[in-house]
Amino acid sequence: MADPLTDTLALTEAHCHVSRGFEATGEWALHYPATNRLKFTAAVEGTCWIDFDDELATGRIELEPGDVVLFDGRHEFVKGNSDAVPVEDAVVAFGATDGPIARFGSGVLTGDGPRVVGVGGHVSLNRTGEELLMRALPPVMHLRATDERSATFHWLLNRLLHEATTAELGASLAADDVAHLLFLEALRACLAQAEDLPVGWLRAIADERIAPALRLMHDEPGRAWQLDELARAAAMSRTTFAERFRSVAGVPPLTYLLNWRMRLAERALRDDDQSLSALAHSLGYTSDSAFSNAFKRVNGVAPRRYREAARATRAAPEMDEATA
């Protein structure tokens, strides 16, 4: 049986990349620019806080050892442990020292004051992933080390810091793999608190009542599913199922199925060389024109044009990110 979370994350081509870790001693405060990337930051040792810009109205987020903050990167923020020092530029602070770990703070030379060790990075996504994940997640999520996943978070964070700062062979690859596991654990923690998620596919995945119907659609996306069949799988009446589905997913069940087919089509057009006829048939369309019309209605462009543009975009180099 299909796993909707695994299916969807595979479509996003999500890859986690670890930036440099940091060790701050004494008092410090750094300003980070908006990056428009899904980011994470964590405190491994010591405590600090994060202030996002006023538009988010999150208030000051206090980070304890083992806490992780996942955010969409669309807002500037200040991270630090003191209001008594000038706020410095994070890019400058991280660029002032060489090596796998950046060191800064009022006590960086003397060793005086509290010590904070942290690590972070970003999640690269394809266009589909940006649309899916950026809409499905809250702008900021504070995942606390005190929740039921604390032991896992602690282990992953310590391992992530080790791989991000060691000179051992394969460390960069290992760090990204551990970061990917950390990201998955963060999503699982979000699913455990589904009531805090925006209406959308991620909240729908977390809803146990409609889960059987979701798994069917993911398992056989090319089948001509009827609303009655999906409602029976969820052990609900047609009306109750349709209302429940829309309340958590934001769209009716058959619209979700259409959108899921189009996501699969996008991946195939980007990555595969199969003909449009074969792709249309695999997704349940009886003709090329029916598939092309559905795809253009959802994406605003014909499948062939989408394939050409997607492959041209993939060939363009990605920009690197310097700070965590």
GROMACS .gro file of C-alpha atoms in nm:
model
  324
    1MET     CA    1   0.000   0.000   0.000
    2ALA     CA    2   0.126   0.346  -0.087
    3ASP     CA    3   0.272   0.581   0.172
    4PRO     CA    4   0.143   0.929   0.075
    5LEU     CA    5   0.418   1.113   0.265
    6THR     CA    6   0.696   0.913   0.097
    7ASP     CA    7   0.525   0.950  -0.241
    8THR     CA    8   0.492   1.326  -0.209
    9LEU     CA    9   0.842   1.388  -0.074
   10ALA     CA   10   0.982   1.187  -0.364
   11LEU     CA   11   0.810   1.427  -0.602
   12THR     CA   12   0.960   1.731  -0.429
   13GLU     CA   13   1.317   1.600  -0.476
   14ALA     CA   14   1.390   1.734  -0.128
   15HIS     CA   15   1.760   1.735  -0.042
   16CYS     CA   16   1.899   1.865   0.286
   17HIS     CA   17   2.224   2.057   0.285
   18VAL     CA   18   2.415   2.139   0.602
   19SER     CA   19   2.571   2.482   0.637
   20ARG     CA   20   2.860   2.544   0.875
   21GLY     CA   21   2.803   2.477   1.240
   22PHE     CA   22   2.875   2.754   1.488
   23GLU     CA   23   3.017   2.801   1.836
   24ALA     CA   24   2.926   3.130   2.004
   25THR     CA   25   3.089   3.234   2.330
   26GLY     CA   26   2.974   3.521   2.549
   27GLU     CA   27   2.708   3.761   2.424
   28TRP     CA   28   2.605   3.781   2.059
   29ALA     CA   29   2.324   3.868   1.818
   30LEU     CA   30   2.327   3.810   1.441
   31HIS     CA   31   2.095   3.934   1.167
   32TYR     CA   32   2.007   3.680   0.897
   33PRO     CA   33   1.859   3.785   0.561
   34ALA     CA   34   1.559   3.623   0.396
   35THR     CA   35   1.661   3.342   0.160
   36ASN     CA   36   1.328   3.209   0.028
   37ARG     CA   37   1.447   2.858   0.109
   38LEU     CA   38   1.310   2.607   0.353
   39LYS     CA   39   1.561   2.620   0.640
   40PHE     CA   40   1.630   2.460   0.975
   41THR     CA   41   1.842   2.566   1.269
   42ALA     CA   42   1.905   2.389   1.597
   43ALA     CA   43   2.074   2.439   1.931
   44VAL     CA   44   2.298   2.145   2.016
   45GLU     CA   45   2.447   2.290   2.335
   46GLY     CA   46   2.351   2.600   2.531
   47THR     CA   47   2.052   2.828   2.478
   48CYS     CA   48   1.971   3.114   2.243
   49TRP     CA   49   1.668   3.282   2.089
   50ILE     CA   50   1.529   3.373   1.746
   51ASP     CA   51   1.328   3.686   1.664
   52PHE     CA   52   1.155   3.688   1.326
   53ASP     CA   53   1.033   4.010   1.171
   54ASP     CA   54   0.712   4.162   1.300
   55GLU     CA   55   0.506   4.034   1.007
   56LEU     CA   56   0.511   3.680   1.146
   57ALA     CA   57   0.412   3.782   1.500
   58THR     CA   58   0.568   3.468   1.648
   59GLY     CA   59   0.728   3.648   1.938
   60ARG     CA   60   1.071   3.553   2.061
   61ILE     CA   61   1.139   3.179   2.024
   62GLU     CA   62   1.363   3.041   2.298
   63LEU     CA   63   1.582   2.749   2.190
   64GLU     CA   64   1.689   2.489   2.443
   65PRO     CA   65   1.947   2.216   2.370
   66GLY     CA   66   1.792   1.977   2.119
   67ASP     CA   67   1.531   2.222   1.990
   68VAL     CA   68   1.485   2.255   1.614
   69VAL     CA   69   1.322   2.542   1.425
   70LEU     CA   70   1.200   2.477   1.070
   71PHE     CA   71   1.100   2.786   0.871
   72ASP     CA   72   1.028   2.893   0.516
   73GLY     CA   73   1.312   3.144   0.480
   74ARG     CA   74   1.087   3.423   0.357
   75HIS     CA   75   1.152   3.651   0.652
   76GLU     CA   76   1.455   3.816   0.806
   77PHE     CA   77   1.539   3.722   1.163
   78VAL     CA   78   1.783   3.784   1.446
   79LYS     CA   79   1.938   3.496   1.640
   80GLY     CA   80   2.137   3.550   1.957
   81ASN     CA   81   2.147   3.538   2.335
   82SER     CA   82   2.170   3.905   2.433
   83ASP     CA   83   1.995   4.236   2.369
   84ALA     CA   84   2.289   4.425   2.519
   85VAL     CA   85   2.521   4.388   2.220
   86PRO     CA   86   2.498   4.538   1.868
   87VAL     CA   87   2.331   4.315   1.611
   88GLU     CA   88   2.592   4.204   1.360
   89ASP     CA   89   2.560   4.067   1.006
   90ALA     CA   90   2.545   3.686   1.006
   91VAL     CA   91   2.707   3.655   0.664
   92VAL     CA   92   3.004   3.863   0.783
   93ALA     CA   93   3.030   3.672   1.113
   94PHE     CA   94   3.030   3.334   0.941
   95GLY     CA   95   3.281   3.454   0.684
   96ALA     CA   96   3.526   3.586   0.943
   97THR     CA   97   3.658   3.241   1.036
   98ASP     CA   98   3.771   2.948   0.825
   99GLY     CA   99   3.704   2.582   0.881
  100PRO     CA  100   3.389   2.376   0.927
  101ILE     CA  101   3.268   2.570   1.231
  102ALA     CA  102   3.223   2.946   1.268
  103ARG     CA  103   3.320   3.109   1.598
  104PHE     CA  104   3.197   3.445   1.721
  105GLY     CA  105   3.061   3.628   2.026
  106SER     CA  106   3.200   3.872   2.284
  107GLY     CA  107   3.402   3.593   2.447
  108VAL     CA  108   3.539   3.431   2.131
  109LEU     CA  109   3.898   3.529   2.218
  110THR     CA  110   3.887   3.489   2.596
  111GLY     CA  111   3.643   3.200   2.634
  112ASP     CA  112   3.441   3.404   2.885
  113GLY     CA  113   3.064   3.377   2.899
  114PRO     CA  114   2.802   3.121   2.803
  115ARG     CA  115   2.874   2.883   2.516
  116VAL     CA  116   2.623   2.799   2.245
  117VAL     CA  117   2.681   2.536   1.978
  118GLY     CA  118   2.442   2.510   1.687
  119VAL     CA  119   2.399   2.374   1.339
  120GLY     CA  120   2.162   2.434   1.053
  121GLY     CA  121   2.106   2.421   0.684
  122HIS     CA  122   1.846   2.436   0.411
  123VAL     CA  123   1.627   2.203   0.209
  124SER     CA  124   1.650   2.235  -0.168
  125LEU     CA  125   1.327   2.162  -0.354
  126ASN     CA  126   1.217   2.147  -0.715
  127ARG     CA  127   0.934   2.371  -0.833
  128THR     CA  128   0.676   2.112  -0.735
  129GLY     CA  129   0.831   2.086  -0.391
  130GLU     CA  130   0.825   2.459  -0.339
  131GLU     CA  131   0.456   2.468  -0.422
  132LEU     CA  132   0.369   2.166  -0.208
  133LEU     CA  133   0.582   2.212   0.102
  134MET     CA  134   0.584   2.589   0.129
  135ARG     CA  135   0.204   2.592   0.128
  136ALA     CA  136   0.162   2.290   0.352
  137LEU     CA  137   0.387   2.402   0.637
  138PRO     CA  138   0.344   2.695   0.876
  139PRO     CA  139   0.598   2.977   0.820
  140VAL     CA  140   0.775   2.880   1.144
  141MET     CA  141   0.770   2.557   1.345
  142HIS     CA  142   0.938   2.520   1.683
  143LEU     CA  143   1.005   2.153   1.757
  144ARG     CA  144   1.099   2.113   2.121
  145ALA     CA  145   1.346   1.868   2.265
  146THR     CA  146   1.090   1.791   2.535
  147ASP     CA  147   0.845   1.618   2.300
  148GLU     CA  148   0.823   1.242   2.253
  149ARG     CA  149   1.082   1.249   1.973
  150SER     CA  150   1.344   1.418   2.191
  151ALA     CA  151   1.582   1.119   2.203
  152THR     CA  152   1.583   1.092   1.824
  153PHE     CA  153   1.635   1.466   1.779
  154HIS     CA  154   1.924   1.468   2.028
  155TRP     CA  155   2.101   1.181   1.855
  156LEU     CA  156   2.053   1.325   1.508
  157LEU     CA  157   2.168   1.672   1.611
  158ASN     CA  158   2.484   1.544   1.777
  159ARG     CA  159   2.559   1.322   1.479
  160LEU     CA  160   2.488   1.607   1.241
  161LEU     CA  161   2.728   1.838   1.425
  162HIS     CA  162   2.994   1.567   1.425
  163GLU     CA  163   2.967   1.507   1.051
  164ALA     CA  164   2.952   1.879   0.977
  165THR     CA  165   3.276   1.949   1.165
  166THR     CA  166   3.490   1.638   1.112
  167ALA     CA  167   3.759   1.591   0.851
  168GLU     CA  168   3.672   1.223   0.801
  169LEU     CA  169   3.617   1.095   0.450
  170GLY     CA  170   3.256   1.113   0.336
  171ALA     CA  171   3.161   1.362   0.608
  172SER     CA  172   2.979   1.598   0.373
  173LEU     CA  173   2.762   1.320   0.233
  174ALA     CA  174   2.694   1.180   0.580
  175ALA     CA  175   2.600   1.524   0.712
  176ASP     CA  176   2.346   1.574   0.434
  177ASP     CA  177   2.201   1.226   0.493
  178VAL     CA  178   2.163   1.289   0.866
  179ALA     CA  179   2.008   1.628   0.790
  180HIS     CA  180   1.757   1.452   0.565
  181LEU     CA  181   1.660   1.222   0.852
  182LEU     CA  182   1.628   1.523   1.080
  183PHE     CA  183   1.398   1.689   0.827
  184LEU     CA  184   1.183   1.374   0.804
  185GLU     CA  185   1.160   1.355   1.184
  186ALA     CA  186   1.057   1.719   1.189
  187LEU     CA  187   0.778   1.648   0.939
  188ARG     CA  188   0.663   1.352   1.149
  189ALA     CA  189   0.652   1.579   1.453
  190CYS     CA  190   0.441   1.823   1.252
  191LEU     CA  191   0.203   1.546   1.150
  192ALA     CA  192   0.161   1.456   1.516
  193GLN     CA  193   0.027   1.808   1.568
  194ALA     CA  194  -0.184   1.824   1.254
  195GLU     CA  195  -0.429   2.075   1.403
  196ASP     CA  196  -0.153   2.337   1.380
  197LEU     CA  197  -0.092   2.274   1.009
  198PRO     CA  198  -0.254   2.481   0.735
  199VAL     CA  199  -0.532   2.314   0.540
  200GLY     CA  200  -0.364   2.114   0.263
  201TRP     CA  201  -0.211   1.780   0.164
  202LEU     CA  202   0.014   1.746   0.469
  203ARG     CA  203  -0.276   1.792   0.707
  204ALA     CA  204  -0.478   1.550   0.498
  205ILE     CA  205  -0.206   1.285   0.529
  206ALA     CA  206  -0.222   1.320   0.907
  207ASP     CA  207  -0.599   1.271   0.918
  208GLU     CA  208  -0.664   0.907   1.009
  209ARG     CA  209  -1.027   0.918   0.896
  210ILE     CA  210  -0.952   0.990   0.530
  211ALA     CA  211  -0.618   0.806   0.523
  212PRO     CA  212  -0.760   0.485   0.366
  213ALA     CA  213  -0.898   0.682   0.071
  214LEU     CA  214  -0.574   0.874   0.029
  215ARG     CA  215  -0.374   0.552   0.018
  216LEU     CA  216  -0.600   0.415  -0.253
  217MET     CA  217  -0.556   0.722  -0.471
  218HIS     CA  218  -0.179   0.712  -0.425
  219ASP     CA  219  -0.165   0.336  -0.486
  220GLU     CA  220  -0.364   0.349  -0.813
  221PRO     CA  221  -0.364   0.707  -0.943
  222GLY     CA  222  -0.464   0.593  -1.293
  223ARG     CA  223  -0.784   0.427  -1.179
  224ALA     CA  224  -1.114   0.605  -1.242
  225TRP     CA  225  -1.200   0.639  -0.874
  226GLN     CA  226  -1.556   0.729  -0.785
  227LEU     CA  227  -1.652   0.928  -0.478
  228ASP     CA  228  -1.867   0.641  -0.349
  229GLU     CA  229  -1.570   0.398  -0.359
  230LEU     CA  230  -1.344   0.636  -0.168
  231ALA     CA  231  -1.613   0.708   0.090
  232ARG     CA  232  -1.665   0.336   0.152
  233ALA     CA  233  -1.291   0.288   0.201
  234ALA     CA  234  -1.301   0.558   0.467
  235ALA     CA  235  -1.613   0.403   0.625
  236MET     CA  236  -1.814   0.721   0.579
  237SER     CA  237  -2.116   0.832   0.386
  238ARG     CA  238  -2.051   1.009   0.056
  239THR     CA  239  -2.151   1.349   0.199
  240THR     CA  240  -1.961   1.313   0.526
  241PHE     CA  241  -1.648   1.194   0.347
  242ALA     CA  242  -1.657   1.477   0.093
  243GLU     CA  243  -1.701   1.738   0.369
  244ARG     CA  244  -1.431   1.586   0.587
  245PHE     CA  245  -1.186   1.559   0.299
  246ARG     CA  246  -1.234   1.916   0.190
  247SER     CA  247  -1.204   2.048   0.546
  248VAL     CA  248  -0.852   1.906   0.588
  249ALA     CA  249  -0.720   1.894   0.231
  250GLY     CA  250  -0.873   2.220   0.110
  251VAL     CA  251  -1.005   2.058  -0.210
  252PRO     CA  252  -1.265   1.790  -0.293
  253PRO     CA  253  -1.138   1.429  -0.316
  254LEU     CA  254  -1.150   1.404  -0.695
  255THR     CA  255  -0.974   1.740  -0.730
  256TYR     CA  256  -0.700   1.604  -0.502
  257LEU     CA  257  -0.676   1.302  -0.733
  258LEU     CA  258  -0.649   1.528  -1.038
  259ASN     CA  259  -0.377   1.736  -0.872
  260TRP     CA  260  -0.188   1.422  -0.768
  261ARG     CA  261  -0.198   1.291  -1.124
  262MET     CA  262  -0.061   1.622  -1.247
  263ARG     CA  263   0.224   1.607  -0.994
  264LEU     CA  264   0.312   1.262  -1.121
  265ALA     CA  265   0.293   1.392  -1.476
  266GLU     CA  266   0.528   1.679  -1.390
  267ARG     CA  267   0.789   1.437  -1.257
  268ALA     CA  268   0.759   1.212  -1.561
  269LEU     CA  269   0.792   1.507  -1.798
  270ARG     CA  270   1.102   1.627  -1.614
  271ASP     CA  271   1.276   1.294  -1.570
  272ASP     CA  272   1.146   1.038  -1.819
  273ASP     CA  273   1.147   1.006  -2.196
  274GLN     CA  274   0.823   0.815  -2.229
  275SER     CA  275   0.579   0.939  -2.490
  276LEU     CA  276   0.289   1.164  -2.396
  277SER     CA  277   0.051   0.886  -2.503
  278ALA     CA  278   0.209   0.635  -2.263
  279LEU     CA  279   0.207   0.889  -1.982
  280ALA     CA  280  -0.157   0.980  -2.047
  281HIS     CA  281  -0.259   0.614  -2.041
  282SER     CA  282  -0.069   0.544  -1.715
  283LEU     CA  283  -0.259   0.826  -1.544
  284GLY     CA  284  -0.601   0.707  -1.656
  285TYR     CA  285  -0.663   0.929  -1.958
  286THR     CA  286  -0.814   0.771  -2.266
  287SER     CA  287  -0.661   1.017  -2.512
  288ASP     CA  288  -0.363   1.249  -2.547
  289SER     CA  289  -0.592   1.548  -2.585
  290ALA     CA  290  -0.780   1.472  -2.262
  291PHE     CA  291  -0.449   1.452  -2.074
  292SER     CA  292  -0.309   1.764  -2.240
  293ASN     CA  293  -0.622   1.964  -2.163
  294ALA     CA  294  -0.618   1.855  -1.797
  295PHE     CA  295  -0.247   1.931  -1.763
  296LYS     CA  296  -0.278   2.273  -1.923
  297ARG     CA  297  -0.579   2.356  -1.706
  298VAL     CA  298  -0.378   2.285  -1.389
  299ASN     CA  299  -0.034   2.410  -1.496
  300GLY     CA  300  -0.117   2.678  -1.750
  301VAL     CA  301   0.108   2.524  -2.014
  302ALA     CA  302   0.092   2.222  -2.245
  303PRO     CA  303   0.285   1.907  -2.139
  304ARG     CA  304   0.540   1.931  -2.418
  305ARG     CA  305   0.621   2.293  -2.333
  306TYR     CA  306   0.644   2.202  -1.964
  307ARG     CA  307   0.895   1.926  -2.042
  308GLU     CA  308   1.116   2.161  -2.240
  309ALA     CA  309   1.110   2.437  -1.976
  310ALA     CA  310   1.163   2.200  -1.682
  311ARG     CA  311   1.470   2.041  -1.835
  312ALA     CA  312   1.618   2.377  -1.926
  313THR     CA  313   1.569   2.497  -1.568
  314ARG     CA  314   1.731   2.185  -1.423
  315ALA     CA  315   2.043   2.253  -1.626
  316ALA     CA  316   2.092   2.593  -1.460
  317PRO     CA  317   2.340   2.599  -1.165
  318GLU     CA  318   2.208   2.644  -0.812
  319MET     CA  319   2.325   2.918  -0.579
  320ASP     CA  320   2.502   2.822  -0.256
  321GLU     CA  321   2.403   2.943   0.088
  322ALA     CA  322   2.667   3.051   0.338
  323THR     CA  323   2.503   3.063   0.679
  324ALA     CA  324   2.295   2.834   0.896
   0.00000   0.00000   0.00000
